[in-house]
Coordinates of C-alpha atoms in Angstrom, one line a residue:
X1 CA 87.4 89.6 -46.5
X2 CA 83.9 87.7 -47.6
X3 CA 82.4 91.0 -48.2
X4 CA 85.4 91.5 -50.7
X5 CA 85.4 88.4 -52.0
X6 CA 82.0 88.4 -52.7
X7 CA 82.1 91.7 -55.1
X8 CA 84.3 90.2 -56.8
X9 CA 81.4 87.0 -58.1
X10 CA 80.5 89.5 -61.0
X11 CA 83.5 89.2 -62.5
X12 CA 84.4 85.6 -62.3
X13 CA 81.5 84.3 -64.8
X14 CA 80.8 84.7 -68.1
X15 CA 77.7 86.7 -69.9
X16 CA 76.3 83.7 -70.8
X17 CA 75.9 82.7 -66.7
X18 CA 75.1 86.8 -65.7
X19 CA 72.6 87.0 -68.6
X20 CA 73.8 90.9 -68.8
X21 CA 76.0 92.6 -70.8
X22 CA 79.4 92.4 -69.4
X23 CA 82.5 93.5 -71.1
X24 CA 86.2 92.0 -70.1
X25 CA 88.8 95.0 -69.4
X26 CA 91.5 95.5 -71.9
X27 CA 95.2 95.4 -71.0
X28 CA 95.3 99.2 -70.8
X29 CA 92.4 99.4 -69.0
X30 CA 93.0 96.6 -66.0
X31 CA 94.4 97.4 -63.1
X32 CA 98.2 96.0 -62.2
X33 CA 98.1 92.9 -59.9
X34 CA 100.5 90.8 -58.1
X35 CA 100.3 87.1 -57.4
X36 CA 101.8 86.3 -54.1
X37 CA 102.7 82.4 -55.1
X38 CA 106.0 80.3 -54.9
X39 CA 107.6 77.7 -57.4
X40 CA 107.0 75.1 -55.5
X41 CA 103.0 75.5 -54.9
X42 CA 100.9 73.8 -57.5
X43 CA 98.0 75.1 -56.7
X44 CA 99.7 78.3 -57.6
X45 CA 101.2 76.8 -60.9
X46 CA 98.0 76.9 -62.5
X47 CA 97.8 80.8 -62.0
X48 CA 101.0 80.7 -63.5
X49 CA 100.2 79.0 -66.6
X50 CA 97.8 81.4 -67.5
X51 CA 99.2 84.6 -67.1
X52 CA 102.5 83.2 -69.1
X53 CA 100.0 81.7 -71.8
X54 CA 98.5 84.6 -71.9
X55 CA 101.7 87.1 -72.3
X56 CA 100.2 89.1 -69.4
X57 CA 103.5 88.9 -66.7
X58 CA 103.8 92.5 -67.2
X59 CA 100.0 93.1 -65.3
X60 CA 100.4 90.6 -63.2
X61 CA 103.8 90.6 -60.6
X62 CA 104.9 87.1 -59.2
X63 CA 105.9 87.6 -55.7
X64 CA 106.6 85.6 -52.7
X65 CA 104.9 85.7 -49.8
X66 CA 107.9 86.4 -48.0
X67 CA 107.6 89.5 -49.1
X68 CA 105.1 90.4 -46.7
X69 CA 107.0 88.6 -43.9
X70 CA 105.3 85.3 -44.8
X71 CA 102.1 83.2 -44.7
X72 CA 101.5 83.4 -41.1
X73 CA 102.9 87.4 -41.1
X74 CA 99.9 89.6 -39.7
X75 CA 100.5 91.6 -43.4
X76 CA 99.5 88.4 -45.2
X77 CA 96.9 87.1 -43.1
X78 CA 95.2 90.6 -43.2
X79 CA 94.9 90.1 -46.8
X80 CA 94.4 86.5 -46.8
X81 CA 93.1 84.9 -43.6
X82 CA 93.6 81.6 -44.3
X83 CA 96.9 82.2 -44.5
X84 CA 97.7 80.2 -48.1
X85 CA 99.2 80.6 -51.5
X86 CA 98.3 81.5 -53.7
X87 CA 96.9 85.0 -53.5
X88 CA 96.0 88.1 -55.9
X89 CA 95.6 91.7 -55.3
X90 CA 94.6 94.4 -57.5
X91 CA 96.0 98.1 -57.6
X92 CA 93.9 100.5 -56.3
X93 CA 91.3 98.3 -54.9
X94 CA 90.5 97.1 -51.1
X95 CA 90.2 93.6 -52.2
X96 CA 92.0 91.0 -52.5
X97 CA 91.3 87.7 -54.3
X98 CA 92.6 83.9 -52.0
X99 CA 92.2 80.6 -53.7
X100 CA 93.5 79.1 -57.0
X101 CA 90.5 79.0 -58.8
X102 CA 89.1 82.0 -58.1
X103 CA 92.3 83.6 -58.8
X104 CA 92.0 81.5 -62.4
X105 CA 88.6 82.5 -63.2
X106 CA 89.1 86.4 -62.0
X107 CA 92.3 86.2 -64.4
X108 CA 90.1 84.4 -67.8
X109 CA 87.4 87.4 -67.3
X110 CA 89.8 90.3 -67.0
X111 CA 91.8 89.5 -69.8
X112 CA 89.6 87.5 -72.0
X113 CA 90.4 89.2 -75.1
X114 CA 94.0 88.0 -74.3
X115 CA 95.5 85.1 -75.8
X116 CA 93.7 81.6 -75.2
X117 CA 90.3 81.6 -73.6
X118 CA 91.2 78.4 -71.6
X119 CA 87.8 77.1 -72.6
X120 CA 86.3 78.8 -69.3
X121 CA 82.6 77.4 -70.0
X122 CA 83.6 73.8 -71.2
X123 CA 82.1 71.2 -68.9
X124 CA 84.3 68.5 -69.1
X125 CA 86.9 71.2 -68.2
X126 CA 85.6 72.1 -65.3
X127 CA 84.5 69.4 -63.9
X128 CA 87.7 68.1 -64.1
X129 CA 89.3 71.5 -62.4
X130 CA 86.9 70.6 -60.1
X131 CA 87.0 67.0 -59.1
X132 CA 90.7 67.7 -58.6
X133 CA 90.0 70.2 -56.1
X134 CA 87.8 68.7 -54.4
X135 CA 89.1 64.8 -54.2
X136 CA 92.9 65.3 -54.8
X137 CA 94.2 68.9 -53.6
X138 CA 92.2 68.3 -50.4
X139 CA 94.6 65.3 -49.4
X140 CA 97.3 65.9 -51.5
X141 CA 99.7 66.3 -48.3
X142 CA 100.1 62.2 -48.0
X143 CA 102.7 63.2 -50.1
X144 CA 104.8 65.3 -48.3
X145 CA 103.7 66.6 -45.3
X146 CA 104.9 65.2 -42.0
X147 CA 102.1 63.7 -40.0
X148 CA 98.1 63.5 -40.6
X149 CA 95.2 63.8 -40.9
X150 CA 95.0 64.6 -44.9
X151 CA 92.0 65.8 -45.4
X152 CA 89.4 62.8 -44.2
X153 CA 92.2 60.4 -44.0
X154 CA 93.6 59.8 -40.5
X155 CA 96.2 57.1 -42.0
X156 CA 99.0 58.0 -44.9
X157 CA 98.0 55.0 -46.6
X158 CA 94.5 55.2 -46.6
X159 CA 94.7 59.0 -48.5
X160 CA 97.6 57.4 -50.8
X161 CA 95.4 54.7 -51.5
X162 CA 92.7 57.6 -52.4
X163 CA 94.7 59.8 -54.2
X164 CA 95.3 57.3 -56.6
X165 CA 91.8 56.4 -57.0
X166 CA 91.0 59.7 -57.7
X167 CA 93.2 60.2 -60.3
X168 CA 92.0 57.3 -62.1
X169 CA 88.5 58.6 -61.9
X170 CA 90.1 61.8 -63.9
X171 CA 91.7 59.2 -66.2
X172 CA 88.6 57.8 -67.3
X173 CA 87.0 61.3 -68.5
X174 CA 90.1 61.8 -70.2
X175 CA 89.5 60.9 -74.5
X176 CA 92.2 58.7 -75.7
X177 CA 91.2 59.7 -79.6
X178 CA 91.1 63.2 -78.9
X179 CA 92.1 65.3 -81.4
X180 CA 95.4 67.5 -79.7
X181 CA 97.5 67.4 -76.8
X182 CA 95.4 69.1 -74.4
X183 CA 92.6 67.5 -72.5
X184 CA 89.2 69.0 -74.4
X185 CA 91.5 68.5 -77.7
X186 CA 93.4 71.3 -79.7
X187 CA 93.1 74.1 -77.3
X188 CA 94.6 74.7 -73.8
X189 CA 91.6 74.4 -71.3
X190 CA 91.6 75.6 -67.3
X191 CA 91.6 71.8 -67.0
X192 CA 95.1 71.5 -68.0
X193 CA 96.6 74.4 -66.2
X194 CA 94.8 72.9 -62.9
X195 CA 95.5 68.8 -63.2
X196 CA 99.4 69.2 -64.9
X197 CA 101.3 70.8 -61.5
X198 CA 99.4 68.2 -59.2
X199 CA 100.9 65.7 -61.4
X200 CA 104.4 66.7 -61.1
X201 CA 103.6 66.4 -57.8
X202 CA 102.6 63.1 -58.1
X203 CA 105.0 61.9 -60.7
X204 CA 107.8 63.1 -58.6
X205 CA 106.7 61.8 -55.0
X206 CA 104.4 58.9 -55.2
X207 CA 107.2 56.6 -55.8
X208 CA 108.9 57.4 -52.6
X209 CA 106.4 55.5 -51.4
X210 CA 107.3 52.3 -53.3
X211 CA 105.1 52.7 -56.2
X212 CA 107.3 52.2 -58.9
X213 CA 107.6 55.2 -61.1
X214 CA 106.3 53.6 -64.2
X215 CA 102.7 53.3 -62.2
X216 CA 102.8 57.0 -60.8
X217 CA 100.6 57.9 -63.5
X218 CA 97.2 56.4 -64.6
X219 CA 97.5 55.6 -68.7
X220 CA 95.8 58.5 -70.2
X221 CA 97.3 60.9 -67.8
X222 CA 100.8 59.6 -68.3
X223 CA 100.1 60.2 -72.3
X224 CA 98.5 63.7 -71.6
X225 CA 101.6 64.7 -69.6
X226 CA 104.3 63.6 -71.7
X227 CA 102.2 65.4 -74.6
X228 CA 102.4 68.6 -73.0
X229 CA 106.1 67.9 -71.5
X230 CA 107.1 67.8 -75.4
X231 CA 104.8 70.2 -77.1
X232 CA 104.2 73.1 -74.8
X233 CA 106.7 75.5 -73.7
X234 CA 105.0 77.3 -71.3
X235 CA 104.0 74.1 -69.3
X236 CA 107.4 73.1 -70.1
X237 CA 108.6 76.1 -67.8
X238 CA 105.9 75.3 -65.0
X239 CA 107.0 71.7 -65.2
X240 CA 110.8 72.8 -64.0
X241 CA 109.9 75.7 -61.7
X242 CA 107.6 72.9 -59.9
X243 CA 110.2 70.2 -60.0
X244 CA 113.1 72.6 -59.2
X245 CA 111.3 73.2 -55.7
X246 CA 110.7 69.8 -55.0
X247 CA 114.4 68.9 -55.9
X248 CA 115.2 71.7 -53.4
X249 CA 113.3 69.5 -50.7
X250 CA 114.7 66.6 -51.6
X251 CA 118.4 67.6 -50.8
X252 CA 116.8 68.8 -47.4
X253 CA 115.9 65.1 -46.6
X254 CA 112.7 66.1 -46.8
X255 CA 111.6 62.6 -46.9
X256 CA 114.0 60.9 -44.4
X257 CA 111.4 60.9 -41.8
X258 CA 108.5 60.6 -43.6
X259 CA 106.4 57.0 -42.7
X260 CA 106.4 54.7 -45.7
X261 CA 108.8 57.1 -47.5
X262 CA 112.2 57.0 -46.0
X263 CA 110.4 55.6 -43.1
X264 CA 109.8 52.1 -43.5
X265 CA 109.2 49.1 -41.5
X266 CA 112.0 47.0 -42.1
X267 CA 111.4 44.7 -38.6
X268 CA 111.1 40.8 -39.5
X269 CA 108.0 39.6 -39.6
X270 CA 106.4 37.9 -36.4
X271 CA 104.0 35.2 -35.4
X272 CA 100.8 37.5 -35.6
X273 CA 101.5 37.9 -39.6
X274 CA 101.5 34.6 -40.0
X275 CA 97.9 34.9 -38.1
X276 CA 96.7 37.9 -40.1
X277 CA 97.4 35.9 -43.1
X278 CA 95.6 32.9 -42.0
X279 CA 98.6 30.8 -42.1
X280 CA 98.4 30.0 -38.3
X281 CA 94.5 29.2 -37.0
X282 CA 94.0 31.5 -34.7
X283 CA 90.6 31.8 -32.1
X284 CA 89.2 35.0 -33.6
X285 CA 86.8 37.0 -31.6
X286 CA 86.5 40.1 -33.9
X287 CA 87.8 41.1 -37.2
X288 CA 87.4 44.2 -39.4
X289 CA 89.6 46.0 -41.8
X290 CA 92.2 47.5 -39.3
X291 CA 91.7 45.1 -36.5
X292 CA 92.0 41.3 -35.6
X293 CA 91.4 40.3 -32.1
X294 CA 92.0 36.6 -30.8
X295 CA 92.3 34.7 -28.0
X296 CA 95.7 34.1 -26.0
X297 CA 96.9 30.5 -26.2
X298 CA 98.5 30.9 -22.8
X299 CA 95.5 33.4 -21.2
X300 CA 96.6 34.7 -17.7
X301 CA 92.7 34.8 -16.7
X302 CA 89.6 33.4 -17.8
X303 CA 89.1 36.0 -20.7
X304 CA 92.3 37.3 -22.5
X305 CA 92.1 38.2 -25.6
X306 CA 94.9 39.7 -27.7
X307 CA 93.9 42.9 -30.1
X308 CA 96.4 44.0 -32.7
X309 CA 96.4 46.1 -35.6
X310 CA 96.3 44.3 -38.7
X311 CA 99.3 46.4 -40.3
X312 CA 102.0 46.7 -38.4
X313 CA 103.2 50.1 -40.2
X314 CA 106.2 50.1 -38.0
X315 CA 104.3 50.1 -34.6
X316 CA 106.3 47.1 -33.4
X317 CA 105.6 49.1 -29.8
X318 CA 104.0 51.7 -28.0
X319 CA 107.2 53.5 -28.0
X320 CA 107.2 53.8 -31.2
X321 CA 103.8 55.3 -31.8
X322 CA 104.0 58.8 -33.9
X323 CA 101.1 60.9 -35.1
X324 CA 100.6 58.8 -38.4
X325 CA 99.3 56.0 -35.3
X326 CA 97.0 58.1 -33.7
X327 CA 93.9 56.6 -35.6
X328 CA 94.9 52.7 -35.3
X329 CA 95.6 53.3 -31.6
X330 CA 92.1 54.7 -31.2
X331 CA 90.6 51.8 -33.5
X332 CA 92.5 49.1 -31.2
X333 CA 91.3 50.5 -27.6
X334 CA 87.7 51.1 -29.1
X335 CA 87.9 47.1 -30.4
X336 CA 89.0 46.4 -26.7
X337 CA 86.2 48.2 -25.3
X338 CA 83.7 46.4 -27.7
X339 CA 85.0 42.8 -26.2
X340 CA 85.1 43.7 -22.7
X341 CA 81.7 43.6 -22.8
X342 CA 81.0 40.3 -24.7
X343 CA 80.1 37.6 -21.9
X344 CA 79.7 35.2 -24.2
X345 CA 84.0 35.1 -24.1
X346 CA 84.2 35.0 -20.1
X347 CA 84.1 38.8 -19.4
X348 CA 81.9 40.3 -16.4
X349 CA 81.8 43.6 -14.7
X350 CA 84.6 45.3 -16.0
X351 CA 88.3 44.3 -18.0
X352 CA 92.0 45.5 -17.6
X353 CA 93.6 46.5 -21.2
X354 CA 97.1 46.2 -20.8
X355 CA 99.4 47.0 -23.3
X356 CA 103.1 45.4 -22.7
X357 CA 106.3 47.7 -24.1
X358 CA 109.8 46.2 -24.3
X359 CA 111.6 43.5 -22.4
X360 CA 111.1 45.5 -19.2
X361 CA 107.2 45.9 -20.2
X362 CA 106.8 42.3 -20.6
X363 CA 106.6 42.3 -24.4
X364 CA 107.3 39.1 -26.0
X365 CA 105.8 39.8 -29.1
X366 CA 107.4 42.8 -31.1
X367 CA 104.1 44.1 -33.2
X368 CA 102.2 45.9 -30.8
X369 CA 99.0 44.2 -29.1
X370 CA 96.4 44.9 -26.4
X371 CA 95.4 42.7 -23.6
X372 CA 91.9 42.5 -22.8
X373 CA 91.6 40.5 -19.5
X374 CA 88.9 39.9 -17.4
X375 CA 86.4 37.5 -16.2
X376 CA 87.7 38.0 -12.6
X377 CA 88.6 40.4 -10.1
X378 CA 92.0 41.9 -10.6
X379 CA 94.2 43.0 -7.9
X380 CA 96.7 45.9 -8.2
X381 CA 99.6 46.1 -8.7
X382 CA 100.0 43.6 -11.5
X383 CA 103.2 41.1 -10.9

């Protein structure tokens, strides 16, 4: 699959990057292809912005992967092992052509003397193609998938809170004076087919997570979309094949169980808020961004000291851990680790964590807490 991937690098650049002679295939001469994609994939979209730009739906079929039995089907994963949308084969050759860009770029070469050029050698057009594959497609599932990690990001929020920065770093390359609706100006670059699905994506899910819809959009993006929402056809069509997918989802509850989405935490708030948010003086032992550990009031040996994450994100106890906890939990036990070894609070040779879970646990607090205790020995069973 590299091997074939790699014969392909020839054609994916321009003459002036081969420094030879290379001469783009006419539409009588290229070979019929099929793009194995699906409305809903946005990655996808931007394949399908340029072969509809570009008039050329009758070289290159639009199929889904079901078609081969699926994206984990032993068909599809023998052409593309990663086992993704969106994907390209040729007619009468053995390879076959994974990833969005690639698939772009293969698409711009072969049929260059087709319709618009998509500015493939414009460096403020790729470089934003690529910062938003890089910093935005690689954690894009925040959005909808079920549990993490997204990309890096072991927490929901933390990759939400990144995917927004990101696009605001596209925002700020974007000219507010340009002179057209597309982003390098009056002609449609690969820029535009790659950032516009993503930001359906966005436009439609981000405020499901309480970001109100008038903010799902950084300023200059917001403009750029609406521009090409009312003045290009095409993206007009990609717009509602997108959307229509994600409406699908939608009326599957797709959401419901989504933290921060329809999954909210909706419990009142307790004592240790008031703590976190300095409105109660608490003894704090240790503090970071996550994490705020303090001593008890009422300790049950000579050290306790009470860890807890700083956002409760519905973990009011350990029964209610899921997957989108599985990084804070590790944070809190690795913060109890850290203070059973500080003798300057009391502790010796050793600690018992403890973490209490319900009224039969002994919880009296419901936002879930560690107990680091120590400075003793302990006897088992605990009371």
């Amino acid at each position: 699959w590299i091997q074939n991937a790699a014969a392909l690098l020839p054609l994916l650049f321009s003459t002036k990057f081969l420094g030879e002679a290379y001469s783009p295939m006419t539409m009588s001469a290229a070979a019929k292809a099929t793009l194995y994609d699906m409305p809903v994939s946005n990655n996808g979209a931007r394949s399908r912005i340029i072969i509809y730009k570009k008039k050329i739906s009758s070289e290159v079929d639009i199929v889904s992967p079901m078609e081969l039995g699926g994206l984990k089907s032993p068909e599809y994963l023998k052409l593309n092992p990663q086992g993704k949308m969106p994907l390209l084969t040729v007619e009468g050759s053995s390879f076959a052509i994974p990833e969005s860009d690639t698939i772009c770029r293969y698409l711009l070469s072969t049929y260059a003397d087709v319709g618009p050029s998509f500015l493939p050698n414009d460096a403020k057009s790729n470089l934003i193609a690529r910062l938003h594959d890089m910093y935005l497609t690689t954690i894009q599932g925040c959005l909808y998938k079920a549990t993490p990690p997204f990309g890096i990001y072991g927490t929901r929020k933390d990759a939400l809170d990144e995917f927004r920065k990101q696009m605001k770093v596209i925002d700020d390359l974007i000219d507010a004076d340009r002179d057209g609706i597309y982003l390098c100006g009056s002609e449609v670059s690969l820029a535009d087919a790659t950032l516009f699905p993503t930001m359906t994506f966005a436009r439609h899910m981000l405020p499901k997570f309480g970001i109100p819809e008038t903010d799902a959009l950084p300023p200059k993006i917001k403009s750029w979309y609406s521009q090409l929402l009312a003045g290009d056809d095409v993206f007009n069509k990609v717009h509602d094949e997108v959307l229509g997918a994600l409406q699908g989802w939608d009326e599957k509850g797709r959401w419901d169980t989504i933290p921060l989405a329809g999954l909210r935490d909706e419990d009142p708030e307790t004592i240790f808020d008031k703590i976190i948010a300095k409105e109660i003086p608490a003894s704090v032992v240790y503090e970071d961004r996550a994490v705020l550990a303090f001593k008890d009031i009422n300790p049950a040996a000579p050290a306790h000291v009470l860890v807890i994450p700083k956002e409760r994100n519905g973990l009011s106890g350990l029964r209610k851990a899921s997957p989108d906890h599985v990084e804070i939990l590790g944070k809190l036990l690795v913060a109890a680790g850290e203070i059973s070894k500080d003798e300057s609070l009391g502790f010796k040779d050793g600690a018992r964590i403890v973490i209490n879970d319900g009224p039969d646990g002994g919880q009296e607090v419901p936002h879930l807490h560690v107990h680091v205790l120590g400075g003793r020995s302990l006897t088992w069973p605990p009371g």
